[in-house]
Tab-separated table of C-alpha atoms in Angstrom:
chain	number	residue	atom	x	y	z
A	11	MET	CA	0.057	-0.026	0.025
A	12	GLY	CA	1.404	3.421	-0.970
A	13	ALA	CA	1.843	6.380	1.384
A	14	GLY	CA	-1.254	8.104	-0.333
A	15	ALA	CA	-3.389	5.056	0.077
A	16	ARG	CA	-2.176	4.832	3.983
A	17	THR	CA	-3.073	8.408	4.463
A	18	ARG	CA	-6.634	8.116	2.934
A	19	THR	CA	-7.095	5.098	5.005
A	20	TRP	CA	-6.175	6.784	8.241
A	21	TRP	CA	-8.241	9.827	7.448
A	22	GLN	CA	-11.271	7.837	6.733
A	23	THR	CA	-10.935	5.669	9.745
A	24	TYR	CA	-10.240	8.682	12.077
A	25	PHE	CA	-13.143	10.519	10.939
A	26	ALA	CA	-15.480	7.598	10.868
A	27	LYS	CA	-14.561	6.732	14.490
A	28	TRP	CA	-15.101	10.471	15.648
A	29	PHE	CA	-18.347	10.756	13.636
A	30	LEU	CA	-19.749	7.710	15.609
A	31	LEU	CA	-18.403	8.960	18.911
A	32	GLY	CA	-19.960	12.396	18.214
A	33	VAL	CA	-23.200	10.698	17.588
A	34	LEU	CA	-22.980	8.738	20.964
A	35	VAL	CA	-22.005	12.202	22.937
A	36	GLY	CA	-24.881	13.943	21.275
A	37	ALA	CA	-27.420	11.307	22.203
A	38	ILE	CA	-26.126	11.413	25.766
A	39	SER	CA	-26.378	15.298	25.695
A	40	GLY	CA	-30.034	15.382	24.359
A	41	GLY	CA	-31.206	12.649	26.711
A	42	THR	CA	-29.592	14.462	29.734
A	43	ALA	CA	-30.938	17.697	28.836
A	44	LEU	CA	-34.248	16.489	28.655
A	45	ALA	CA	-33.926	14.685	31.996
A	46	LEU	CA	-32.643	17.827	33.761
A	47	TYR	CA	-35.278	19.944	32.007
A	48	TYR	CA	-38.256	17.790	33.174
A	49	LEU	CA	-36.845	17.201	36.702
A	50	MET	CA	-36.061	20.858	37.245
A	51	ALA	CA	-39.670	21.660	35.932
A	52	ALA	CA	-41.322	18.897	38.301
A	53	ILE	CA	-39.344	20.389	41.384
A	54	ARG	CA	-40.130	23.886	40.467
A	55	ALA	CA	-44.087	23.032	40.459
A	56	ILE	CA	-43.776	21.346	43.715
A	57	SER	CA	-41.572	23.676	45.697
A	58	LEU	CA	-42.583	27.141	44.148
A	59	GLY	CA	-46.195	25.907	43.904
A	60	VAL	CA	-46.257	25.949	47.613
A	61	LEU	CA	-46.154	29.937	47.466
A	62	GLY	CA	-48.602	30.138	44.808
A	63	PHE	CA	-46.545	30.718	41.599
A	64	SER	CA	-48.853	30.290	38.734
A	65	ARG	CA	-46.188	31.149	36.149
A	66	TYR	CA	-42.449	31.269	35.521
A	67	PRO	CA	-40.684	33.525	35.659
A	68	PRO	CA	-42.046	34.081	38.984
A	69	SER	CA	-42.627	37.360	40.846
A	70	LEU	CA	-43.101	36.847	44.661
A	71	PRO	CA	-47.086	37.080	45.106
A	72	HIS	CA	-48.206	39.660	47.726
A	73	ASP	CA	-49.760	36.811	49.959
A	74	ALA	CA	-46.405	34.780	49.761
A	75	SER	CA	-44.684	34.031	53.014
A	76	ALA	CA	-41.230	35.408	52.990
A	77	LEU	CA	-40.338	32.800	55.681
A	78	ALA	CA	-41.699	29.947	53.746
A	79	PHE	CA	-39.678	31.139	50.682
A	80	LEU	CA	-36.625	31.265	52.761
A	81	ALA	CA	-37.285	28.080	54.179
A	82	ILE	CA	-37.454	26.618	50.640
A	83	ALA	CA	-34.247	28.185	49.771
A	84	ALA	CA	-32.418	27.108	52.740
A	85	LEU	CA	-33.789	23.351	52.276
A	86	ALA	CA	-32.933	23.351	48.694
A	87	GLY	CA	-29.355	24.402	49.511
A	88	LEU	CA	-29.250	21.699	52.460
A	89	SER	CA	-30.513	18.882	49.898
A	90	SER	CA	-27.772	19.866	47.541
A	91	GLY	CA	-25.045	19.882	50.227
A	92	LEU	CA	-26.136	16.493	51.572
A	93	LEU	CA	-26.294	14.989	47.999
A	94	THR	CA	-22.893	16.270	47.005
A	95	GLU	CA	-21.243	14.680	50.201
A	96	LEU	CA	-21.595	11.495	47.857
A	97	ALA	CA	-19.705	13.431	45.038
A	98	PRO	CA	-17.733	16.315	46.107
A	99	GLU	CA	-16.833	17.076	42.640
A	100	ALA	CA	-20.489	17.916	41.971
A	101	ARG	CA	-20.335	20.969	44.309
A	102	GLY	CA	-20.821	24.397	42.695
A	103	SER	CA	-20.540	25.100	38.924
A	104	GLY	CA	-19.266	21.624	37.978
A	105	ILE	CA	-17.555	22.945	34.900
A	106	ASP	CA	-14.430	23.791	36.716
A	107	ASN	CA	-14.047	20.236	38.039
A	108	THR	CA	-14.806	18.837	34.554
A	109	ILE	CA	-12.078	21.064	32.861
A	110	MET	CA	-9.787	19.854	35.658
A	111	SER	CA	-10.630	16.356	34.744
A	112	TYR	CA	-9.900	17.037	31.174
A	113	HIS	CA	-6.459	18.492	31.851
A	114	TRP	CA	-5.184	16.403	34.750
A	115	ALA	CA	-7.155	13.282	34.927
A	116	GLU	CA	-7.180	12.086	31.306
A	117	GLY	CA	-11.117	12.585	31.502
A	118	ALA	CA	-11.686	10.250	34.409
A	119	ILE	CA	-14.866	11.243	36.101
A	120	ARG	CA	-16.413	8.868	38.906
A	121	LYS	CA	-19.732	7.049	37.835
A	122	ILE	CA	-21.586	8.758	40.861
A	123	VAL	CA	-20.870	12.378	39.886
A	124	ALA	CA	-23.218	12.511	36.907
A	125	PRO	CA	-26.550	11.375	38.838
A	126	VAL	CA	-25.670	13.386	41.883
A	127	LYS	CA	-25.046	16.443	39.739
A	128	LEU	CA	-28.241	15.993	37.917
A	129	VAL	CA	-30.544	15.575	40.950
A	130	ALA	CA	-28.804	18.339	43.191
A	131	SER	CA	-28.830	20.724	40.476
A	132	ALA	CA	-32.445	20.261	39.641
A	133	ILE	CA	-33.292	20.742	43.288
A	134	VAL	CA	-31.299	24.040	43.489
A	135	MET	CA	-32.897	25.607	40.205
A	136	GLY	CA	-36.188	24.156	40.698
A	137	ALA	CA	-36.485	25.783	44.029
A	138	GLY	CA	-35.821	29.349	42.375
A	139	LEU	CA	-32.319	29.762	43.637
A	140	SER	CA	-29.830	31.614	41.367
A	141	ALA	CA	-27.833	29.190	39.339
A	142	GLY	CA	-27.408	28.201	35.740
A	143	ASP	CA	-28.445	25.097	33.968
A	144	GLU	CA	-25.386	24.918	31.726
A	145	GLY	CA	-22.859	23.747	34.459
A	146	PRO	CA	-25.123	20.773	35.393
A	147	ILE	CA	-25.699	19.757	32.005
A	148	ALA	CA	-21.960	19.999	31.056
A	149	GLN	CA	-20.853	17.920	33.883
A	150	THR	CA	-23.540	15.313	33.741
A	151	THR	CA	-23.091	14.763	30.028
A	152	ALA	CA	-19.266	14.560	30.506
A	153	GLY	CA	-19.575	12.183	33.495
A	154	PHE	CA	-21.824	9.883	31.309
A	155	ALA	CA	-19.440	10.100	28.489
A	156	SER	CA	-16.527	9.178	30.683
A	157	TRP	CA	-18.300	6.212	32.045
A	158	ILE	CA	-19.346	4.975	28.511
A	159	SER	CA	-15.876	5.492	27.301
A	160	ASP	CA	-14.588	3.183	29.949
A	161	ALA	CA	-17.398	0.651	29.268
A	162	LEU	CA	-16.369	0.678	25.620
A	163	GLY	CA	-12.727	-0.002	26.382
A	164	LEU	CA	-11.581	3.343	24.738
A	165	ARG	CA	-8.044	4.823	25.066
A	166	LYS	CA	-7.603	7.242	27.690
A	167	GLU	CA	-6.775	10.016	25.236
A	168	ASP	CA	-10.145	9.222	23.539
A	169	ARG	CA	-11.896	9.590	27.042
A	170	ARG	CA	-10.384	12.862	27.424
A	171	LYS	CA	-11.482	14.006	24.189
A	172	LEU	CA	-14.970	12.948	24.774
A	173	VAL	CA	-15.088	14.676	28.111
A	174	GLY	CA	-14.013	17.988	26.358
A	175	ILE	CA	-16.761	17.418	23.667
A	176	ALA	CA	-19.302	16.812	26.069
A	177	ILE	CA	-18.838	20.094	28.032
A	178	GLY	CA	-19.527	22.216	24.857
A	179	THR	CA	-22.233	19.911	23.540
A	180	GLY	CA	-24.293	19.801	26.659
A	181	ILE	CA	-24.194	23.475	26.995
A	182	GLY	CA	-24.987	23.973	23.258
A	183	THR	CA	-27.834	21.427	23.653
A	184	ILE	CA	-29.553	23.029	26.501
A	185	PHE	CA	-29.340	26.595	25.081
A	186	LYS	CA	-30.174	25.270	21.604
A	187	THR	CA	-27.119	26.706	20.137
A	188	PRO	CA	-25.405	23.679	18.274
A	189	ILE	CA	-22.805	25.902	16.253
A	190	GLY	CA	-21.803	27.976	19.467
A	191	GLY	CA	-21.772	24.786	21.599
A	192	ALA	CA	-19.363	23.126	19.243
A	193	PHE	CA	-16.922	25.996	19.390
A	194	LEU	CA	-17.364	26.127	23.173
A	195	ALA	CA	-15.972	22.705	23.417
A	196	SER	CA	-12.717	23.816	22.147
A	197	GLU	CA	-12.482	27.086	23.544
A	198	ILE	CA	-13.748	26.799	27.226
A	199	LEU	CA	-10.646	24.781	28.211
A	200	TYR	CA	-8.157	27.370	27.631
A	201	ARG	CA	-8.042	31.168	28.313
A	202	ARG	CA	-6.119	32.066	25.135
A	203	ASP	CA	-6.046	28.789	23.018
A	204	PHE	CA	-8.426	26.375	21.303
A	205	GLU	CA	-8.516	22.402	21.357
A	206	TYR	CA	-8.906	22.199	17.611
A	207	GLU	CA	-9.160	18.546	17.547
A	208	LEU	CA	-12.558	18.736	19.236
A	209	ILE	CA	-14.188	20.794	16.689
A	210	PHE	CA	-15.204	18.123	14.231
A	211	PRO	CA	-16.663	15.620	16.565
A	212	ALA	CA	-18.135	18.535	18.622
A	213	PHE	CA	-20.170	19.671	15.599
A	214	VAL	CA	-21.557	16.056	15.067
A	215	ALA	CA	-22.425	15.752	18.812
A	216	SER	CA	-24.092	19.229	18.881
A	217	ALA	CA	-26.215	18.470	15.870
A	218	VAL	CA	-27.546	15.277	17.434
A	219	GLY	CA	-28.028	16.763	20.905
A	220	TYR	CA	-29.793	19.622	19.396
A	221	SER	CA	-32.164	17.421	17.481
A	222	ILE	CA	-32.962	15.188	20.274
A	223	PHE	CA	-33.741	18.178	22.777
A	224	GLY	CA	-35.433	20.223	20.159
A	225	ALA	CA	-37.700	17.495	19.112
A	226	VAL	CA	-39.399	17.633	22.471
A	227	THR	CA	-38.995	21.450	23.434
A	228	GLY	CA	-38.750	23.052	20.029
A	229	TYR	CA	-36.190	24.286	17.661
A	230	GLY	CA	-36.447	28.078	17.604
A	231	PRO	CA	-34.103	30.571	19.083
A	232	ILE	CA	-34.810	30.597	22.948
A	233	PHE	CA	-35.022	34.345	22.813
A	234	GLY	CA	-36.805	34.747	19.489
A	235	PHE	CA	-35.640	36.655	16.577
A	236	TYR	CA	-34.250	40.177	16.625
A	237	THR	CA	-35.632	41.898	13.388
A	238	ALA	CA	-34.714	45.471	13.655
A	239	PRO	CA	-31.923	46.833	11.308
A	240	PHE	CA	-28.311	47.681	12.407
A	241	ASP	CA	-27.348	51.349	12.726
A	242	PRO	CA	-23.588	51.898	12.317
A	243	SER	CA	-23.811	55.290	13.939
A	244	ARG	CA	-24.226	53.613	17.218
A	245	LEU	CA	-20.764	51.712	16.896
A	246	PRO	CA	-19.263	54.162	19.352
A	247	LEU	CA	-21.905	53.608	22.003
A	248	TYR	CA	-21.161	49.729	21.752
A	249	VAL	CA	-17.532	50.495	22.435
A	250	LEU	CA	-18.507	52.375	25.573
A	251	LEU	CA	-20.844	49.306	26.589
A	252	GLY	CA	-18.011	47.075	25.953
A	253	VAL	CA	-15.823	49.007	28.849
A	254	LEU	CA	-18.834	48.962	31.016
A	255	CYS	CA	-19.459	45.179	30.490
A	256	GLY	CA	-15.625	44.486	30.960
A	257	ALA	CA	-16.014	46.158	34.345
A	258	VAL	CA	-19.039	44.184	35.375
A	259	ALA	CA	-17.302	40.920	34.339
A	260	ILE	CA	-14.434	41.749	36.614
A	261	VAL	CA	-17.080	42.463	39.398
A	262	TYR	CA	-18.782	39.127	38.668
A	263	LEU	CA	-15.697	36.942	38.423
A	264	ARG	CA	-14.030	38.498	41.428
A	265	THR	CA	-17.211	38.400	43.604
A	266	TYR	CA	-17.937	34.732	42.567
A	267	ASN	CA	-14.273	33.536	43.350
A	268	ALA	CA	-14.055	35.519	46.483
A	269	THR	CA	-17.371	34.038	47.846
A	270	GLU	CA	-16.120	30.715	46.662
A	271	ASP	CA	-12.878	31.009	48.734
A	272	ALA	CA	-14.443	32.460	51.722
A	273	PHE	CA	-16.831	29.290	52.009
A	274	ALA	CA	-13.883	27.017	51.310
A	275	ARG	CA	-12.045	28.734	54.196
A	276	SER	CA	-14.829	28.641	56.689
A	277	ARG	CA	-15.080	26.179	59.452
A	278	ILE	CA	-18.765	25.362	58.449
A	279	PRO	CA	-19.262	21.835	57.584
A	280	ARG	CA	-19.263	21.462	53.822
A	281	TRP	CA	-22.769	19.963	53.587
A	282	LEU	CA	-24.428	23.096	55.599
A	283	ARG	CA	-22.649	25.859	53.474
A	284	PRO	CA	-25.110	25.556	50.535
A	285	ALA	CA	-27.915	25.845	52.940
A	286	ILE	CA	-26.459	29.203	54.298
A	287	GLY	CA	-25.751	30.336	50.965
A	288	GLY	CA	-29.424	29.379	49.784
A	289	LEU	CA	-30.661	31.267	52.542
A	290	ALA	CA	-28.774	34.403	51.898
A	291	ALA	CA	-29.606	34.125	48.303
A	292	GLY	CA	-33.184	33.837	49.054
A	293	ALA	CA	-33.015	37.115	51.152
A	294	VAL	CA	-31.692	38.909	48.055
A	295	ALA	CA	-34.546	37.358	45.969
A	296	LEU	CA	-37.016	38.926	48.469
A	297	ALA	CA	-35.749	42.287	47.321
A	298	PHE	CA	-35.297	41.479	43.743
A	299	PRO	CA	-37.520	38.547	42.523
A	300	GLU	CA	-35.780	38.854	39.201
A	301	VAL	CA	-32.622	36.994	40.298
A	302	MET	CA	-34.642	33.819	40.947
A	303	GLY	CA	-33.933	30.764	39.022
A	304	THR	CA	-31.363	30.454	36.141
A	305	GLY	CA	-31.966	33.942	34.619
A	306	THR	CA	-32.968	32.524	31.166
A	307	SER	CA	-36.830	33.346	31.623
A	308	TRP	CA	-35.920	36.658	33.160
A	309	THR	CA	-33.630	37.459	30.295
A	310	ALA	CA	-36.574	36.978	27.813
A	311	VAL	CA	-38.428	39.436	29.825
A	312	LEU	CA	-35.529	41.946	29.686
A	313	LEU	CA	-35.276	41.579	25.785
A	314	SER	CA	-38.971	42.155	25.280
A	315	PRO	CA	-40.276	45.580	24.326
A	316	THR	CA	-41.741	46.244	27.904
A	317	GLY	CA	-38.643	44.952	29.675
A	318	VAL	CA	-37.732	48.603	30.945
A	319	ALA	CA	-41.157	49.524	31.737
A	320	SER	CA	-41.708	46.501	33.766
A	321	LEU	CA	-38.859	47.338	36.120
A	322	GLY	CA	-37.791	50.936	35.833
A	323	LEU	CA	-34.326	52.357	35.172
A	324	VAL	CA	-33.248	52.589	38.761
A	325	ALA	CA	-34.101	49.085	39.703
A	326	LEU	CA	-32.516	47.918	36.338
A	327	ALA	CA	-29.334	49.285	37.343
A	328	PHE	CA	-29.177	47.434	40.470
A	329	LEU	CA	-30.168	44.190	39.025
A	330	PRO	CA	-27.016	43.000	37.510
A	331	PHE	CA	-25.369	43.254	40.982
A	332	ALA	CA	-28.240	41.655	42.681
A	333	LYS	CA	-27.760	38.711	40.457
A	334	ILE	CA	-24.022	38.610	40.962
A	335	ALA	CA	-24.627	38.535	44.694
A	336	ALA	CA	-27.452	35.755	44.624
A	337	THR	CA	-25.350	33.639	42.154
A	338	SER	CA	-22.224	33.974	43.920
A	339	LEU	CA	-23.896	32.967	47.324
A	340	THR	CA	-25.928	30.128	45.901
A	341	VAL	CA	-23.153	28.361	43.618
A	342	GLY	CA	-20.052	29.887	45.457
A	343	SER	CA	-21.241	28.179	48.746
A	344	GLY	CA	-21.146	24.972	47.046
A	345	GLY	CA	-24.914	24.779	45.806
A	346	SER	CA	-25.044	22.596	42.639
A	347	GLY	CA	-25.501	25.085	39.511
A	348	GLY	CA	-23.813	27.067	36.885
A	349	VAL	CA	-22.644	30.508	36.503
A	350	PHE	CA	-23.052	30.845	32.708
A	351	ALA	CA	-26.853	31.551	32.430
A	352	PRO	CA	-26.721	33.896	35.205
A	353	GLY	CA	-23.877	35.661	33.345
A	354	LEU	CA	-26.167	36.099	30.222
A	355	PHE	CA	-28.816	37.696	32.408
A	356	ILE	CA	-26.333	39.942	34.219
A	357	GLY	CA	-25.061	41.110	30.671
A	358	ALA	CA	-28.636	41.701	29.421
A	359	ALA	CA	-29.551	43.782	32.485
A	360	THR	CA	-26.295	45.745	32.148
A	361	GLY	CA	-26.918	46.249	28.502
A	362	LEU	CA	-30.469	47.130	28.715
A	363	ALA	CA	-29.794	49.944	31.605
A	364	PHE	CA	-27.040	51.329	29.441
A	365	GLY	CA	-29.298	51.422	26.410
A	366	GLU	CA	-32.299	53.008	28.235
A	367	LEU	CA	-29.808	55.698	29.497
A	368	MET	CA	-28.541	56.358	26.005
A	369	LYS	CA	-32.198	56.576	24.776
A	370	LEU	CA	-32.817	59.146	27.451
A	371	LEU	CA	-29.515	61.109	26.620
A	372	LEU	CA	-29.470	60.628	22.693
A	373	PRO	CA	-32.971	59.874	21.637
A	374	SER	CA	-32.228	60.891	18.010
A	375	ILE	CA	-29.641	57.896	17.883
A	376	VAL	CA	-30.900	55.353	20.221
A	377	SER	CA	-34.824	54.433	19.822
A	378	SER	CA	-34.845	51.168	21.621
A	379	PRO	CA	-32.320	49.773	24.299
A	380	VAL	CA	-33.020	46.127	23.180
A	381	PRO	CA	-30.097	45.786	20.882
A	382	PHE	CA	-27.808	47.075	23.786
A	383	ALA	CA	-29.205	44.166	25.945
A	384	ILE	CA	-28.280	41.527	23.383
A	385	VAL	CA	-24.758	42.928	22.933
A	386	GLY	CA	-24.366	43.060	26.782
A	387	MET	CA	-25.289	39.356	27.196
A	388	LEU	CA	-22.355	38.168	25.218
A	389	ALA	CA	-19.846	40.885	26.259
A	390	VAL	CA	-20.160	40.245	30.037
A	391	PHE	CA	-19.897	36.522	30.040
A	392	GLY	CA	-17.470	36.383	26.917
A	393	ALA	CA	-15.258	38.325	29.109
A	394	ALA	CA	-15.818	36.696	32.528
A	395	GLY	CA	-15.407	33.251	31.011
A	396	LYS	CA	-12.867	33.996	28.508
A	397	LEU	CA	-15.057	32.785	25.874
A	398	PRO	CA	-15.385	35.880	23.282
A	399	ILE	CA	-15.837	33.556	20.293
A	400	SER	CA	-18.243	30.741	21.440
A	401	VAL	CA	-20.388	33.107	23.498
A	402	THR	CA	-20.870	35.564	20.547
A	403	VAL	CA	-21.932	32.739	18.360
A	404	MET	CA	-24.286	31.406	20.973
A	405	VAL	CA	-25.884	34.629	21.461
A	406	VAL	CA	-26.442	35.082	17.826
A	407	GLU	CA	-28.237	31.802	17.790
A	408	MET	CA	-30.295	32.565	20.799
A	409	THR	CA	-31.440	35.861	19.222
A	410	GLY	CA	-31.204	35.583	15.639
A	411	SER	CA	-29.414	38.803	15.886
A	412	LEU	CA	-26.825	38.464	12.887
A	413	GLN	CA	-27.236	42.000	11.755
A	414	LEU	CA	-25.807	43.062	15.199
A	415	LEU	CA	-22.568	41.089	14.748
A	416	PRO	CA	-20.273	44.142	14.131
A	417	ALA	CA	-21.665	45.641	17.552
A	418	GLU	CA	-21.272	42.301	19.322
A	419	LEU	CA	-17.803	41.823	18.072
A	420	LEU	CA	-16.532	45.278	18.922
A	421	ALA	CA	-18.086	45.120	22.463
A	422	VAL	CA	-16.901	41.578	23.398
A	423	THR	CA	-13.370	42.556	22.272
A	424	VAL	CA	-13.220	45.522	24.473
A	425	ALA	CA	-14.715	43.737	27.326
A	426	TYR	CA	-12.268	40.848	26.997
A	427	ILE	CA	-9.514	43.424	27.085
A	428	ILE	CA	-10.800	45.403	29.903
A	429	SER	CA	-11.388	42.240	32.094
A	430	GLY	CA	-7.657	41.130	31.977
A	431	PRO	CA	-6.527	37.499	32.345
A	432	ALA	CA	-8.664	36.305	35.005
A	433	SER	CA	-11.541	33.939	34.440
A	434	ILE	CA	-14.684	32.662	36.309
A	435	TYR	CA	-13.290	29.319	35.343
A	436	ARG	CA	-10.315	29.082	37.295
A	437	SER	CA	-9.268	25.421	36.029
A	438	GLN	CA	-8.786	26.832	32.358
A	439	ARG	CA	-5.093	26.595	31.338
A	440	THR	CA	-3.722	29.658	29.648
A	441	SER	CA	-2.965	27.728	26.559
A	442	ARG	CA	-2.185	24.162	25.200
A	443	SER	CA	1.490	24.549	25.818
A	444	SER	CA	1.121	25.937	29.342
A	445	GLY	CA	1.557	23.515	32.220
């Protein structure tokens, strides 16, 4: 066999193998996303139904008992704390521990981690505590992928790749952003680099995961389609928004990391810490009900034409910091949940407040604050998580806002520079060549 034939055979074998493994990870991702989605909805109906919530996103009803709500928040945190005693890796966001597994454990994740993460996270988010669903879906999908890799007798290097693929695919599936999820698989592992080998199988996995999840929950963008035209005269304002979002990203990642460190240093038993964090986050929610839950439903409210009118500019200005506090207390204390979805809400609220202020100051240029909210979504977390490319693609998929791409690219670039080298995911390596 000649060199050309051998190369062609290797090429076909390699891509056939990773096509099939991509399909496998995608199937795991789609099934896991549905399990989390329905388990969280069931717990939400039970726990928040006690307080008389008739819809979601919730707003505390006037006759709701504040003490009852705080008790539910504390009990949810306590349940998470007790469950994660079985699998300490499932505490907090979960993504950091999964990234650590990729870089330093060849993708090995204990079998118990995935089910514990799934149930603990559903309890935390279902009870209305401030946490995202992307961390749980990423770690759970990665945990099942690691287990199946071992069951199939795959090489450790292949298991490692499957775990990396699962992180991005899981997040892309739950957000219905298959393209962004595929890029996320290669970008989330490093602060200034990509794992390019993951992109091909991640595209396959994202397509399958999205198809399965969307077949049940729908295929449209989760925030609908933004249809207004792009106005290039606003580009300087988007640069200013990027500066603001970079500053908010710093506040978010430093507050979250500081809270995580403070709880880690405390002498409070590990199983009790999420209960205390949940209680404190519940107190924040009494003042700002908008901080409850993952933030996705409230982000949809912010992106609606009546988003500002329903809140008011002053309350809107405080909302990003209330969400930062509630998320840091919930997840930083060890409660099982993510920080990505809350980051999108923080960015949307920041952008909406900025856009409304510009509308008041420059009414001839700014007619609506909504495009600033969309740009803010990706700029804050693109900077905080060091994910400027994948988060930009994901938000475009979530909002159908391709015409805003020039503004989005400018703002996320400026925010990324302003935020510096720190990341909310501290397990990220700087690059593939770094130790």
